[in-house]
Structure formats: structure tokens, C-alpha cells
Amino acid sequence: MALPADIDLNADVMTKDTKTLSEVRMASLFRKRNIIFGARAYGDKIGRIESLCQPLLEKARDDASEFGDQPQALANLNGLCNWVRSSFELIESGKEDNDCTSEVLRRLNADQSDEGKVTYEAVRAIATGIPRPGHSVVGVGTFRDGESGWKMLAKEYASNSHSTATDDGTIFEGSNEANLYRNGGGVVVKIELLGNTSEAYLRDAGGAMARFFFM
């Protein structure tokens, strides 16, 4: 599904000029059976995913439930690692009361049990891409040790619906795609730990993706 820039969604007959679809498209969304994914906007419309993709989501959600299947969506969590890194910096500089700080990371930091300390350091390694002391890579063992913490952080991030700012002015708004699905009636039901293992996405979100159900 794509929403060309010159289509009037309220018109009885939708027309477009001679430009190609790739030149005029504003947003797109994909559906495979009952799974919705890949919401995105193009060019200077990137920050408007929620408003531009809303009509596409409504159509995809209706089509996904046509045969009685539960409509679902899989959202990227772009910016998750940056948000977690910022939370580490705030907590460890004594500014954990900043509104931008992760509540989950606060709790992980407060857990001084051996298991809690392992989880905390594994989460740090996933967020920063820097191996833990004694490890040469951020690998399978790190994701295993940090799984519970990283899933909780990812769910908190996917559920974030308001803008927050750090002291240096950095603004975190959560994932635009997750915001779209949540505001469209979706509920986060599961975090896929390594839903996307591309190198770029591992750096950006530690591989995590959020699965939504539309009730």
C-alpha cells in the first residue's frame, strides 16, 4: 500500500498526474496475511509517519481480519539503543530523576544481586556495542544474559507515547512506527529479541522489534 502525494483521500475518484508513483509517494505500509509491518514515510515527510500512515493502517487492519485472523503488527524500535545509552548516562551522573530516564533501567541498576549485575552489564553492552570486560564481542552470550532486561527496555520504549528531552536538548519520541500502531488500537504483546539482525539495526535497536495485537 502506498499513499501518493497528489491523491485526495476524500475524493470519490482518485487520480494522479503523469509522475511515477515513486516520485509522488508520501508513505507506505505492508501486509502479509494478518501481519502488518514496514510503515514508513518518504523525503521530507519522514516525521509524519503517524498521520500519513493512519489511513493505510485502517485499511490493512480491516483486510487482515477478513478471514477471522487476529490482526497483528510488527514495529521497528529505531532509536532504542540511543535512548538506553542516554538513560545510562543520566543514572550514572546522578540525574536519574530526569523524565527521559528509563524506569526499567532504574530498577535494573538498583538490583545488586549477582544476576542483576550481569543483566545490567549485558544490557549496557547491547546498547553501546562495546563488549563486556572479558568478552571480545557482543555475541550470543551477551544477548542471553541481557535478554530479560533488553525485552523490558524494548517494551517500555515501544509503549512510550510522549516526547521527553535530556538536559542537552536531545528529544526522544519513541518509535514512530510503534506510536502509529499503538495509537491505532494496538497493544504491545511481545518483544522479538532479535527480530532484525542486520548490522545497522543491531546498532540502532539491539535487534528488538515489538509485536502488537489489535483487539
XYZ file of C-alpha atoms in Angstrom:
215
model
C 0.000 0.000 0.000
C 1.231 3.494 -0.797
C -0.203 6.943 -0.372
C 0.771 9.164 -3.350
C 1.176 12.833 -2.536
C -1.398 14.066 -5.028
C -4.267 11.708 -4.152
C -7.250 13.204 -2.357
C -8.376 10.520 0.078
C -11.782 12.203 0.350
C -12.448 12.322 -3.375
C -14.917 9.917 -4.983
C -12.458 9.225 -7.793
C -8.750 9.217 -7.040
C -6.495 10.416 -9.857
C -2.824 11.274 -10.222
C -0.762 13.117 -12.801
C 1.906 11.656 -15.033
C 4.549 11.398 -12.310
C 5.636 7.911 -11.359
C 4.447 6.508 -8.043
C 7.998 6.546 -6.679
C 8.179 10.296 -7.352
C 4.932 11.199 -5.614
C 4.556 8.652 -2.840
C 4.397 10.012 0.673
C 4.072 6.871 2.782
C 3.783 3.106 2.546
C 2.723 0.137 4.655
C 2.918 -3.601 4.045
C 0.683 -6.517 4.974
C 1.295 -10.248 4.653
C -1.848 -12.163 5.602
C -2.661 -10.813 9.074
C 0.770 -9.262 9.783
C 1.205 -5.516 9.214
C 4.716 -4.078 9.022
C 7.080 -1.656 7.325
C 5.293 1.659 7.914
C 7.387 4.491 6.555
C 7.214 7.988 5.116
C 9.439 9.430 2.426
C 11.558 12.505 1.863
C 10.640 15.490 3.997
C 7.571 13.604 5.325
C 9.615 11.196 7.495
C 8.468 12.783 10.755
C 4.800 12.404 9.781
C 4.509 8.611 9.741
C 1.608 8.557 12.190
C -0.652 10.948 10.292
C 0.264 9.743 6.802
C 0.070 6.025 7.513
C -3.131 6.107 9.576
C -5.484 5.551 6.589
C -3.195 2.806 5.302
C -3.220 1.135 8.704
C -7.012 1.246 8.913
C -7.299 -0.434 5.517
C -4.608 -3.017 6.290
C -6.201 -3.824 9.657
C -9.592 -4.426 8.038
C -8.068 -6.599 5.314
C -6.005 -8.577 7.848
C -9.113 -9.621 9.773
C -11.113 -10.558 6.672
C -10.813 -14.295 7.301
C -11.067 -14.141 11.059
C -7.343 -13.869 11.782
C -6.093 -11.690 14.631
C -4.609 -8.523 13.060
C -1.030 -8.036 14.215
C 1.739 -5.556 13.532
C 5.499 -5.754 13.858
C 7.178 -2.431 14.623
C 10.779 -1.326 14.435
C 12.212 0.274 17.547
C 14.592 2.696 15.894
C 16.472 4.794 18.438
C 16.185 2.250 21.261
C 19.940 1.941 21.795
C 20.417 5.702 21.830
C 17.654 6.076 24.422
C 19.122 3.350 26.643
C 22.619 4.843 26.377
C 21.226 8.219 27.403
C 19.499 6.604 30.382
C 22.776 5.004 31.477
C 24.487 8.404 31.332
C 21.733 10.083 33.335
C 21.656 7.380 36.005
C 25.413 7.219 36.398
C 25.748 11.009 36.578
C 23.197 11.188 39.386
C 20.393 12.583 37.201
C 18.163 9.528 37.232
C 15.143 11.662 38.136
C 15.166 13.153 34.607
C 11.862 12.355 32.862
C 13.775 10.822 29.969
C 15.378 8.139 32.126
C 14.113 4.593 31.708
C 12.179 3.289 34.703
C 13.252 -0.233 33.767
C 16.928 0.723 33.768
C 16.495 2.377 37.161
C 15.193 -0.929 38.530
C 17.967 -2.928 36.877
C 20.554 -0.579 38.365
C 19.005 -0.968 41.816
C 19.208 -4.773 41.635
C 22.562 -5.532 43.237
C 22.215 -9.304 43.117
C 24.801 -11.207 41.068
C 22.205 -11.958 38.407
C 21.052 -8.352 38.382
C 24.584 -7.065 37.870
C 25.135 -9.489 34.966
C 21.906 -8.362 33.309
C 22.773 -4.681 33.781
C 26.199 -5.038 32.165
C 24.831 -7.196 29.331
C 22.192 -4.551 28.580
C 24.923 -1.900 28.555
C 26.908 -3.932 26.032
C 23.883 -4.369 23.746
C 23.105 -0.646 23.880
C 26.672 0.546 23.304
C 28.017 -2.246 21.108
C 31.037 -2.444 23.422
C 31.820 -5.977 24.685
C 31.690 -6.652 28.408
C 35.011 -6.955 30.275
C 36.497 -10.356 29.472
C 34.491 -10.681 26.235
C 35.729 -9.981 22.725
C 32.355 -9.432 21.041
C 28.742 -8.600 21.809
C 27.553 -12.070 20.931
C 25.144 -14.844 21.784
C 26.172 -14.956 25.443
C 25.596 -11.232 25.888
C 22.102 -11.411 24.373
C 21.329 -14.457 26.518
C 22.402 -12.689 29.727
C 20.678 -9.459 28.761
C 17.513 -10.955 27.251
C 15.107 -10.255 30.106
C 16.391 -6.714 30.659
C 16.527 -5.818 26.986
C 12.991 -7.082 26.377
C 11.691 -4.992 29.275
C 13.512 -1.918 27.972
C 12.188 -2.518 24.457
C 8.619 -2.855 25.735
C 8.962 0.360 27.742
C 10.296 2.150 24.661
C 7.556 0.760 22.399
C 4.950 1.948 24.918
C 6.334 5.485 25.141
C 3.799 7.945 23.735
C 5.235 11.289 24.797
C 8.287 13.342 23.897
C 10.988 13.617 26.547
C 14.202 15.617 26.492
C 17.585 15.232 28.147
C 19.467 18.126 29.689
C 21.410 18.668 26.446
C 18.179 19.046 24.476
C 18.136 15.598 22.886
C 14.495 14.615 22.286
C 13.244 11.035 22.344
C 9.803 10.308 20.959
C 9.954 6.530 20.822
C 9.478 4.657 17.580
C 7.212 6.426 15.092
C 6.053 3.058 13.794
C 5.256 1.778 17.287
C 3.394 5.022 18.017
C 1.349 4.508 14.848
C 0.259 1.004 15.820
C -0.395 1.871 19.455
C -2.455 4.937 18.583
C -4.279 2.811 16.028
C -5.569 0.491 18.743
C -2.638 -1.895 19.024
C -1.323 -3.351 22.268
C 2.283 -4.498 22.745
C 2.059 -8.231 23.445
C 5.590 -9.426 22.786
C 9.122 -8.268 22.093
C 11.024 -10.218 19.445
C 14.560 -10.177 20.862
C 16.334 -10.497 17.522
C 13.573 -9.654 15.106
C 16.026 -7.935 12.773
C 19.692 -8.930 12.856
C 21.072 -6.569 10.223
C 24.241 -4.827 11.392
C 22.683 -1.371 11.196
C 19.575 -2.387 13.127
C 21.587 -4.140 15.829
C 23.400 -0.843 16.371
C 20.138 1.108 16.372
C 17.794 -1.140 18.373
C 19.799 -4.156 19.505
C 17.735 -6.272 17.104
C 14.491 -5.900 19.078
C 11.096 -5.441 17.440
C 7.675 -5.040 19.043
C 4.663 -7.186 18.179
C 1.237 -5.564 18.533
C -2.230 -7.134 18.575
C -5.256 -5.128 17.505
C -8.057 -6.064 19.876
